Coordinates of C-alpha atoms and ligand atoms in Angstrom, one line a residue:
Chain A
M1 CA 99.6 121.4 120.9
G2 CA 99.4 121.5 117.2
Y3 CA 97.7 123.1 114.2
Q4 CA 94.0 122.4 114.3
V5 CA 92.4 122.6 110.9
K6 CA 88.7 123.6 110.9
L7 CA 87.0 122.9 107.6
N8 CA 83.4 123.3 106.5
P9 CA 81.6 119.9 106.4
L10 CA 81.8 117.8 103.3
K11 CA 78.5 117.6 101.6
P12 CA 77.0 114.5 99.9
L13 CA 77.5 114.1 96.1
S14 CA 74.7 115.3 93.9
R15 CA 74.6 111.8 92.4
S16 CA 76.5 108.6 93.5
V17 CA 79.6 107.7 91.4
S18 CA 81.3 104.3 91.0
I19 CA 84.4 102.9 89.4
I20 CA 83.5 100.4 86.6
G21 CA 86.9 99.8 85.1
I22 CA 90.6 100.0 86.0
G23 CA 94.0 99.4 84.4
A24 CA 97.6 99.6 85.4
T25 CA 101.0 99.0 83.9
P26 CA 103.6 97.3 86.1
F27 CA 105.9 99.7 88.1
M28 CA 109.2 99.5 86.3
L29 CA 112.7 101.0 85.8
T30 CA 112.0 101.1 82.1
M31 CA 115.4 102.3 80.9
D32 CA 117.3 99.7 82.9
D33 CA 115.5 96.7 81.2
P34 CA 116.0 95.9 77.5
E35 CA 112.4 94.7 77.4
T36 CA 111.1 98.1 78.5
D37 CA 113.8 100.5 77.5
G38 CA 112.4 103.3 75.2
L39 CA 108.8 103.1 76.5
C40 CA 107.3 106.6 76.9
E41 CA 104.4 108.5 78.4
G42 CA 101.9 108.1 75.6
E43 CA 102.4 104.3 75.4
L44 CA 102.3 103.8 79.2
F45 CA 99.2 106.0 79.8
G46 CA 97.7 104.5 76.6
Y47 CA 98.1 100.9 77.7
A48 CA 96.6 101.7 81.2
A49 CA 93.7 103.6 79.7
V50 CA 92.9 100.9 77.1
E51 CA 93.0 98.2 79.8
A52 CA 90.6 100.4 82.0
M53 CA 88.1 100.9 79.2
K54 CA 88.2 97.2 78.3
D55 CA 87.7 96.3 81.9
A56 CA 84.7 98.6 82.0
G57 CA 83.3 97.0 78.8
I58 CA 83.3 100.4 76.9
T59 CA 85.2 101.9 74.0
A60 CA 86.9 105.3 73.7
K61 CA 83.7 106.6 72.0
D62 CA 81.8 106.1 75.3
V63 CA 84.1 108.4 77.3
D64 CA 82.8 111.9 77.7
F65 CA 85.8 113.6 79.2
Y66 CA 89.3 112.5 80.4
I67 CA 91.5 113.8 83.2
H68 CA 95.3 113.6 83.1
A69 CA 97.5 113.5 86.1
Q70 CA 101.2 113.5 86.6
A71 CA 103.4 114.7 89.6
G72 CA 106.0 116.3 87.5
P73 CA 105.2 116.9 83.8
T74 CA 108.1 119.4 83.6
W75 CA 110.9 117.6 85.3
Q76 CA 110.0 114.1 84.1
S77 CA 108.6 114.7 80.6
Q78 CA 109.6 118.2 79.7
V79 CA 106.0 119.1 78.6
G80 CA 103.7 121.9 79.7
T81 CA 100.5 120.5 78.3
P82 CA 100.6 116.8 79.4
N83 CA 97.0 115.9 78.8
M84 CA 97.4 116.8 75.1
H85 CA 100.7 114.8 74.8
V86 CA 98.9 111.5 75.4
A87 CA 95.3 112.0 74.4
N88 CA 95.6 110.6 70.9
W89 CA 97.1 107.3 72.2
F90 CA 93.7 106.0 73.5
G91 CA 91.1 107.5 71.3
M92 CA 90.5 110.9 73.1
K93 CA 91.3 113.1 70.1
G94 CA 88.9 116.1 70.2
K95 CA 87.4 115.3 73.6
G96 CA 87.6 117.7 76.5
S97 CA 90.4 117.0 79.0
C98 CA 92.5 118.7 81.7
H99 CA 95.6 118.1 83.7
H100 CA 96.3 118.3 87.4
S101 CA 99.4 117.8 89.6
E102 CA 99.6 117.5 93.4
A103 CA 103.0 115.8 93.9
C104 CA 102.6 112.3 95.5
C105 CA 98.9 112.9 96.2
T106 CA 98.1 113.4 92.4
G107 CA 96.8 109.9 91.9
Y108 CA 94.4 110.2 94.8
V109 CA 93.1 113.6 93.7
A110 CA 92.6 112.0 90.3
L111 CA 89.6 110.1 91.8
E112 CA 88.2 113.2 93.5
Q113 CA 88.4 115.1 90.2
A114 CA 86.7 112.3 88.2
V115 CA 83.9 111.9 90.8
S116 CA 83.2 115.6 90.9
Y117 CA 82.8 115.8 87.1
V118 CA 80.3 112.9 87.1
A119 CA 78.5 113.9 90.3
S120 CA 77.9 117.4 88.9
G121 CA 75.9 115.8 86.1
A122 CA 78.1 117.4 83.4
Y123 CA 79.4 114.0 82.2
D124 CA 78.4 110.4 82.6
I125 CA 81.6 108.5 81.8
V126 CA 85.0 110.0 82.7
L127 CA 88.4 108.4 82.3
S128 CA 91.0 109.5 84.9
G129 CA 94.6 108.4 84.7
A130 CA 98.2 109.2 85.4
C131 CA 101.6 108.4 84.1
D132 CA 104.8 109.2 85.8
M133 CA 108.3 108.4 84.6
S134 CA 110.3 109.5 87.7
Y135 CA 113.2 107.1 87.0
S136 CA 113.5 107.3 83.2
V137 CA 113.3 111.0 82.4
A138 CA 112.8 112.6 79.0
Y139 CA 115.2 114.9 77.3
P140 CA 114.0 118.5 76.5
D141 CA 114.7 118.2 72.7
R142 CA 114.8 114.5 71.7
P143 CA 112.0 112.0 70.9
A144 CA 110.3 110.4 73.9
F145 CA 111.8 107.0 73.4
M146 CA 115.2 108.4 74.4
R147 CA 115.5 108.6 78.2
R148 CA 118.0 109.6 80.8
S149 CA 118.4 108.8 84.5
G150 CA 116.3 110.9 86.9
D151 CA 119.1 110.8 89.4
D152 CA 119.2 111.7 93.0
R153 CA 120.4 115.3 92.3
M154 CA 117.6 115.9 89.9
F155 CA 115.1 114.4 92.4
R156 CA 116.4 116.5 95.3
D157 CA 115.9 119.7 93.2
T158 CA 112.3 118.4 92.5
L159 CA 111.7 117.9 96.2
N160 CA 112.9 121.5 96.8
S161 CA 110.4 122.7 94.2
I162 CA 107.5 121.7 96.5
F163 CA 108.7 123.9 99.3
P164 CA 107.2 127.4 99.6
K165 CA 108.9 130.1 97.5
D166 CA 107.3 133.3 98.9
Y167 CA 109.2 132.9 102.1
T168 CA 111.8 130.2 102.8
L169 CA 111.7 130.0 106.6
E170 CA 111.8 126.2 106.6
S171 CA 115.1 126.2 104.7
Y172 CA 117.6 123.4 105.6
A173 CA 115.0 121.8 107.9
A174 CA 112.0 120.8 105.8
L175 CA 113.5 118.1 103.7
D176 CA 115.2 116.7 106.8
V177 CA 112.2 116.7 109.2
H178 CA 109.1 115.7 107.3
S179 CA 109.8 112.0 106.9
E180 CA 110.1 111.6 110.6
I181 CA 108.6 114.5 112.6
W182 CA 105.3 112.7 113.2
L183 CA 107.1 109.4 113.9
D184 CA 109.4 111.1 116.3
E185 CA 106.5 112.5 118.3
Y186 CA 104.7 109.1 118.2
I187 CA 107.8 107.2 119.4
H188 CA 108.2 109.5 122.4
E189 CA 104.5 109.6 123.3
N190 CA 104.4 105.8 123.2
G191 CA 107.9 105.2 124.8
I192 CA 109.0 102.9 122.0
A193 CA 112.4 104.4 121.1
D194 CA 114.1 101.0 121.9
K195 CA 111.5 99.0 119.8
I196 CA 111.0 101.1 116.7
D197 CA 113.8 99.6 114.6
D198 CA 112.3 96.1 115.3
V199 CA 108.9 97.4 114.3
L200 CA 110.1 99.0 111.1
C201 CA 112.1 96.0 110.1
V202 CA 109.1 93.7 110.5
L203 CA 107.1 96.1 108.5
A204 CA 109.6 96.2 105.7
R205 CA 109.8 92.4 105.6
D206 CA 106.0 92.0 105.5
S207 CA 105.5 94.7 102.9
R208 CA 108.2 93.2 100.7
R209 CA 106.5 89.8 101.1
A210 CA 103.4 91.3 99.5
A211 CA 105.3 93.2 96.8
A212 CA 107.2 90.1 95.8
L213 CA 103.9 88.3 95.2
N214 CA 102.4 91.2 93.2
P215 CA 103.0 91.0 89.4
L216 CA 102.8 94.8 89.1
S217 CA 105.4 95.5 91.7
L218 CA 108.9 96.8 91.1
C219 CA 110.4 94.3 93.5
N220 CA 109.9 90.6 92.9
D221 CA 112.2 89.1 95.6
T222 CA 111.6 88.9 99.4
Y223 CA 114.1 90.1 101.9
D224 CA 114.7 86.4 102.8
E225 CA 115.7 85.8 99.2
L226 CA 117.9 88.8 99.2
A227 CA 119.6 87.5 102.4
V228 CA 120.4 84.2 100.7
K229 CA 121.9 86.2 97.8
Y230 CA 124.1 88.1 100.2
K231 CA 124.9 84.9 102.1
M232 CA 123.1 86.0 105.3
K233 CA 121.0 84.0 107.7
D234 CA 117.6 85.6 107.1
A235 CA 115.7 88.8 106.3
D236 CA 116.2 90.2 109.7
T237 CA 120.0 90.0 109.4
F238 CA 119.9 91.6 106.0
L239 CA 117.6 94.4 107.1
R240 CA 119.9 95.3 110.0
S241 CA 123.1 95.1 107.9
K242 CA 125.2 97.7 106.1
F243 CA 123.1 97.0 103.0
N244 CA 120.2 98.7 104.7
P245 CA 121.7 101.8 106.4
F246 CA 119.9 104.4 108.4
L247 CA 119.1 107.4 106.2
G248 CA 117.0 109.1 108.8
R249 CA 117.1 108.9 112.6
Y250 CA 114.7 105.9 112.7
L251 CA 114.1 105.0 109.0
R252 CA 116.5 102.8 107.1
A253 CA 116.9 102.7 103.3
S254 CA 114.2 100.0 103.1
H255 CA 111.7 102.5 104.7
F256 CA 111.9 105.1 101.9
E257 CA 110.2 105.1 98.5
Q258 CA 111.7 103.5 95.4
R259 CA 111.3 105.8 92.4
C260 CA 110.0 104.1 89.2
D261 CA 108.0 104.5 86.1
G262 CA 104.4 103.5 85.5
A263 CA 100.8 104.4 84.6
G264 CA 97.3 103.7 85.7
A265 CA 93.7 104.7 84.8
F266 CA 90.1 104.1 85.9
I267 CA 86.6 104.8 84.5
V268 CA 83.9 106.3 86.7
C269 CA 80.2 106.7 85.9
P270 CA 76.9 107.2 87.9
T271 CA 76.3 104.3 90.3
D272 CA 72.9 103.5 88.8
M273 CA 74.5 103.2 85.4
A274 CA 77.4 101.1 86.9
R275 CA 74.9 98.7 88.4
R276 CA 73.3 98.1 85.0
C277 CA 76.6 97.4 83.2
T278 CA 78.6 95.4 85.8
D279 CA 78.2 93.3 89.0
H280 CA 81.5 94.4 90.5
S281 CA 81.6 98.2 90.5
V282 CA 83.0 100.1 93.4
E283 CA 81.2 103.1 94.8
I284 CA 83.0 106.2 96.1
L285 CA 81.2 107.3 99.3
G286 CA 83.2 110.5 99.5
I287 CA 86.6 112.0 99.8
G288 CA 87.9 114.2 102.6
H289 CA 90.6 116.6 101.6
S290 CA 92.9 118.9 103.6
C291 CA 96.1 120.7 102.5
L292 CA 98.9 122.1 104.6
E293 CA 102.1 123.5 103.2
I294 CA 105.5 122.2 104.2
S295 CA 106.4 124.9 106.8
T296 CA 103.7 123.3 109.1
P297 CA 105.2 120.8 111.5
R298 CA 103.5 117.4 111.5
L299 CA 101.4 118.4 108.5
E300 CA 100.8 114.8 107.6
K301 CA 99.2 114.2 111.0
Y302 CA 97.0 117.2 111.1
A303 CA 95.7 117.1 107.5
T304 CA 95.2 113.3 107.7
E305 CA 93.1 113.8 110.9
T306 CA 91.1 116.6 109.2
A307 CA 90.4 114.7 106.0
Y308 CA 89.4 111.7 108.0
R309 CA 87.0 113.7 110.2
Q310 CA 85.4 115.1 107.1
I311 CA 84.7 111.7 105.6
R312 CA 83.7 110.1 108.9
D313 CA 81.2 112.9 109.6
L314 CA 79.8 112.6 106.0
T315 CA 79.4 108.8 105.9
G316 CA 78.9 107.9 109.6
L317 CA 81.6 105.2 109.0
T318 CA 84.9 105.0 110.9
G319 CA 88.2 103.4 110.2
A320 CA 87.1 100.5 112.4
D321 CA 84.4 99.7 109.8
M322 CA 86.9 99.2 107.1
D323 CA 88.3 95.9 105.8
L324 CA 91.4 97.4 104.2
F325 CA 93.5 100.6 104.6
M326 CA 95.9 102.1 102.1
A327 CA 98.3 104.9 103.2
N328 CA 100.6 106.1 100.5
D329 CA 103.6 105.1 102.7
F330 CA 106.5 106.8 101.0
H331 CA 107.9 106.9 104.5
M332 CA 107.0 103.4 105.6
S333 CA 106.0 104.4 109.1
S334 CA 103.0 106.1 107.6
Q335 CA 101.3 102.7 107.3
F336 CA 100.6 102.5 111.1
L337 CA 100.6 106.3 111.8
A338 CA 97.9 107.0 109.2
A339 CA 95.9 103.9 110.0
E340 CA 95.9 104.8 113.6
A341 CA 95.0 108.5 112.9
C342 CA 92.0 107.2 110.8
E343 CA 90.9 104.8 113.6
Y344 CA 91.6 101.8 111.5
L345 CA 94.0 100.6 114.2
P346 CA 93.4 101.3 117.9
E347 CA 95.0 104.4 119.4
N348 CA 98.7 103.9 120.5
E349 CA 98.6 100.3 119.2
G350 CA 99.4 100.8 115.5
W351 CA 103.1 99.9 116.1
K352 CA 102.1 96.7 117.9
Y353 CA 99.9 95.6 115.0
A354 CA 102.7 96.2 112.6
F355 CA 105.2 94.4 114.8
E356 CA 102.9 91.4 115.2
S357 CA 102.4 91.3 111.4
R358 CA 98.7 92.0 111.9
T359 CA 98.8 94.7 109.2
A360 CA 100.4 92.4 106.6
F361 CA 98.2 91.3 103.7
D362 CA 97.5 88.0 105.5
G363 CA 97.0 89.6 108.9
D364 CA 93.6 90.5 110.5
R365 CA 93.9 94.3 109.8
P366 CA 95.6 94.5 106.4
V367 CA 97.3 97.8 105.4
Q368 CA 98.8 98.7 102.1
T369 CA 98.5 95.2 100.7
N370 CA 100.3 95.9 97.4
G371 CA 103.6 96.3 99.4
G372 CA 103.5 100.1 99.3
R373 CA 105.8 102.8 98.1
C374 CA 109.0 101.5 99.6
Q375 CA 108.6 97.9 98.2
Y376 CA 106.0 98.0 95.5
G377 CA 107.4 101.2 94.1
H378 CA 106.6 104.9 93.8
A379 CA 105.8 106.4 90.4
H380 CA 104.8 109.6 92.2
G381 CA 101.6 111.0 90.7
T382 CA 100.5 107.5 89.6
S383 CA 100.9 105.6 92.9
G384 CA 97.4 106.7 94.1
I385 CA 95.8 105.1 91.1
H386 CA 97.7 101.9 91.8
D387 CA 96.3 102.0 95.4
Y388 CA 92.8 102.3 94.0
Y389 CA 93.6 99.5 91.6
E390 CA 94.6 97.4 94.6
V391 CA 91.4 98.2 96.4
V392 CA 89.1 97.5 93.4
K393 CA 90.9 94.1 92.7
Q394 CA 90.8 93.2 96.4
M395 CA 87.0 94.0 96.5
R396 CA 86.6 91.7 93.4
G397 CA 88.6 89.0 95.0
E398 CA 91.1 89.0 92.2
M399 CA 94.4 89.5 94.0
G400 CA 95.4 85.8 94.0
P401 CA 98.3 85.2 96.5
T402 CA 97.9 88.5 98.2
Q403 CA 94.1 88.4 98.5
V404 CA 93.2 89.4 102.0
K405 CA 91.6 86.7 104.2
R406 CA 88.1 88.2 104.6
P407 CA 85.8 89.9 102.1
V408 CA 86.7 93.5 101.4
N409 CA 83.4 95.4 101.4
Y410 CA 84.8 98.8 102.6
A411 CA 88.2 100.3 102.2
M412 CA 89.8 103.6 103.2
V413 CA 92.4 105.2 101.1
R414 CA 94.6 107.8 102.7
G415 CA 96.3 109.9 100.0
Y416 CA 99.4 111.9 100.9
G417 CA 101.6 114.3 98.9
G418 CA 104.9 115.5 100.2
G419 CA 103.8 118.9 101.6
Q420 CA 100.3 119.7 100.6
N421 CA 97.4 117.5 99.8
L422 CA 96.0 114.8 102.2
T423 CA 92.9 112.9 101.1
C424 CA 90.8 110.3 102.8
A425 CA 88.4 108.3 100.6
I426 CA 85.9 105.6 101.6
L427 CA 85.1 103.0 98.8
K428 CA 82.4 100.4 99.0
S429 CA 81.9 97.3 97.0
N430 CA 78.7 97.2 95.0
A431 CA 78.9 93.4 94.5
Chain B
M1 CA 92.0 147.7 92.2
E2 CA 94.9 149.9 90.9
K3 CA 98.6 149.2 91.0
K4 CA 99.0 151.6 93.9
D5 CA 96.7 149.4 96.0
I6 CA 99.1 146.4 95.7
K7 CA 101.7 146.9 98.4
H8 CA 104.8 144.7 98.7
I9 CA 104.4 142.2 101.5
V10 CA 107.3 139.7 100.8
K11 CA 109.8 142.4 99.9
T12 CA 108.8 144.5 103.0
F13 CA 109.5 141.4 105.2
Y14 CA 112.9 140.8 103.7
N15 CA 113.8 144.5 103.8
A16 CA 112.9 144.6 107.5
L17 CA 115.3 141.7 108.2
E18 CA 118.1 143.9 106.8
E19 CA 117.3 146.3 109.7
G20 CA 117.1 143.5 112.2
K21 CA 113.3 143.6 112.5
I22 CA 111.0 140.5 112.1
L23 CA 107.6 141.3 110.7
G24 CA 104.3 139.5 110.7
R25 CA 100.7 140.6 109.8
K26 CA 98.2 140.9 112.6
C27 CA 94.5 140.1 111.9
T28 CA 92.4 143.2 112.5
K29 CA 89.5 141.0 113.8
C30 CA 90.9 138.1 115.9
G31 CA 94.4 139.4 116.6
H32 CA 96.2 136.3 115.3
V33 CA 99.5 137.1 113.7
E34 CA 100.4 135.5 110.4
F35 CA 104.2 134.7 110.5
P36 CA 105.5 134.8 107.8
P37 CA 103.1 137.7 106.7
Y38 CA 100.1 137.0 104.5
L39 CA 97.2 139.1 103.3
A40 CA 94.3 137.3 105.1
C41 CA 93.9 135.5 108.4
N42 CA 94.3 131.7 108.4
I43 CA 92.5 131.4 111.8
C44 CA 89.3 133.4 111.4
G45 CA 89.2 134.0 107.7
N46 CA 89.1 137.8 108.1
L47 CA 90.5 139.5 105.0
D48 CA 92.4 142.4 106.6
T49 CA 95.7 142.3 108.4
E50 CA 98.2 144.9 109.4
W51 CA 102.0 145.0 110.0
H52 CA 103.2 143.7 113.3
E53 CA 106.7 143.5 114.6
M54 CA 107.3 140.1 116.2
S55 CA 108.2 140.2 119.9
G56 CA 110.9 137.5 119.3
K57 CA 109.5 135.5 122.2
A58 CA 109.1 131.8 121.2
V59 CA 109.4 128.2 122.4
A60 CA 110.7 125.1 120.6
M61 CA 108.0 122.5 120.3
Q62 CA 110.0 119.6 118.8
I63 CA 113.7 119.0 118.2
M64 CA 115.6 116.3 116.3
A65 CA 119.2 115.8 115.2
P66 CA 119.9 116.4 111.5
S67 CA 119.7 113.1 109.7
F68 CA 122.4 111.3 107.7
G69 CA 120.5 111.1 104.5
F70 CA 118.6 114.4 104.3
S71 CA 120.5 117.1 106.2
D72 CA 122.2 119.9 104.3
K73 CA 125.9 119.5 104.9
S74 CA 126.8 122.9 103.3
F75 CA 124.6 124.6 105.9
R76 CA 126.4 122.9 108.8
D77 CA 129.7 124.0 107.2
R78 CA 128.5 127.6 107.3
V79 CA 126.7 127.8 110.7
G80 CA 128.3 125.0 112.7
D81 CA 126.1 122.8 114.9
Y82 CA 122.4 122.9 114.4
C83 CA 119.3 120.8 115.0
V84 CA 115.9 120.7 113.2
G85 CA 112.4 120.9 114.6
S86 CA 109.6 123.3 115.2
V87 CA 109.2 126.7 116.8
K88 CA 106.1 128.4 118.2
P89 CA 106.4 132.2 118.3
E90 CA 104.1 133.6 121.0
E91 CA 101.8 135.5 118.6
S92 CA 101.7 133.1 115.7
G93 CA 101.5 129.4 114.6
E94 CA 104.1 126.7 114.8
L95 CA 106.8 126.5 112.1
V96 CA 109.4 124.1 110.8
T97 CA 112.8 125.6 111.5
C98 CA 116.5 125.1 112.4
F99 CA 118.0 125.7 115.8
I100 CA 121.4 127.2 115.3
G101 CA 124.3 126.5 117.7
V102 CA 122.6 123.4 119.2
S103 CA 124.7 120.2 119.2
P104 CA 122.8 117.1 118.0
G105 CA 124.2 115.4 121.2
R106 CA 121.8 117.6 123.3
V107 CA 118.6 116.4 121.6
D108 CA 117.6 114.0 124.4
E109 CA 118.3 116.5 127.1
L110 CA 116.4 119.3 125.3
R111 CA 113.4 117.0 124.4
G112 CA 112.8 116.7 128.1
K113 CA 112.5 120.5 128.5
I114 CA 110.0 121.0 125.7
P115 CA 108.6 123.7 125.3
F116 CA 111.9 125.5 126.0
P117 CA 112.6 129.1 125.2
V118 CA 114.4 130.1 122.0
R119 CA 115.1 133.5 120.4
P120 CA 115.4 134.6 116.8
I121 CA 118.7 134.8 115.0
I122 CA 119.1 136.5 111.6
I123 CA 121.6 134.9 109.3
Q124 CA 123.0 136.3 106.1
E125 CA 122.2 134.1 103.1
D126 CA 123.3 134.7 99.4
G127 CA 121.8 138.1 98.8
Y128 CA 119.1 138.1 101.5
K129 CA 118.7 137.5 105.3
M130 CA 116.8 134.7 106.9
V131 CA 115.4 134.0 110.4
F132 CA 116.3 130.9 112.4
W133 CA 116.3 130.3 116.2
E134 CA 118.8 129.7 118.9
L135 CA 118.5 128.6 122.5
D136 CA 117.5 131.4 125.0
E137 CA 119.5 130.1 128.0
Ligands
ZN1 ZN1 91.7 136.4 112.4

């Protein structure tokens, strides 16, 4: 028994919308590296936005409206009007803009926002982007090049800020249960309590293998290479060692997000315009969207299923029709839980696909091919844009060593924020 | 709307806890109880609800031991053993909660008894009271 969300059906867009350009900075710990120390929001958002406009073959003059996204403008950047703080960096001075923030789902909602503006007919070319500096945090009263560590205590306070404040009935439980409450149910329904550590360690190893090959990733070494460094036999030995302790009941340190800094941006326009200006645009067929607050047990499961049903009913396409699945796996088990809930993987077999490396970038049902939040990194509100970046580049065949083995014509992107928004988008290559 | 039309909902809930009562809001159309209390019904969408004293009858739907990395040690110091999971009061929807007085060592045994009965327990917090649940055995 669980919470059944009944939503009104999603309706088709008034006009089709496509992505024509995309840009992304690497995910970084900027303040820890002399090469990047002192970088700030305007620069990072600016570089990503400029790359996206160049990729689209347009200039700032062509953009009608821009949308700013960030998971935590107050705690990361100490600003209350984040869209205005970066606008001048990439030629948007005077143009209309807005800001939105939906925790870890922010970057996924960024696409829905941009698509809605264009589909409405109000604007033709919209830039949507995000910058999060969750690791290198600003001071309230110093220039932005001066940063301080966004430490665990600060981050815990931030996590607490997403819990309901009217009532606090989920106190002392919410932070503790949400990373594993769906996994716990899944483990006992499938009778895999004795296998789950093996599954998750394989998943960590394979995700890290993808991240290490990705030039935008925070991590550039595999677990096998780390094992050598610690004088251990192999990745498996390292992943079961004291260097990878259990933080949850099933999840080890390697299965939780790695906070970092980064930015990303994309350009959308009507699909007929996109077809005229580029041969590799990516059409957004629709985005399902359901929200449940954090006092709801297994909210990730129920809202994922709802968002998926919406997009399936709108498009007639199922997860099985997809060539690639992205999950926003800030708890790594979300890779197979979400992929299974969205019918990308067969029911009750997601864990087997992960265990047999079939969900790795070089497997037959690839999931989260950039390595995901736990290995590629998590710059909270920006991570969704990096997942769209990965999809667009995979569709173009530009991912080099992590390019999946078959053409990517359709992709499903499941967005997830820690205690509210769940989105499910289907993207289609126009090539 | 005038000021007098805006009745306290949250404060009424917390004030009732001081008297040992647990309140929800019952939908005047479908009978669903919103717990904690809200203005409108999240099941049928009806815009009118009225106060309802919860029966206190409930079952646990999921139970897990507190984790090493994310549990609140200060809470354990105050209340002793507890587990985390979800509770389903008979009149309302399922909620994330803590089960007070339950040793983490009993999780496997209790999981086999789901849905098992629990009852509310009101605990004093810093300046207000809060509802958790304990085993009804
Ligand atoms: Zn109702």
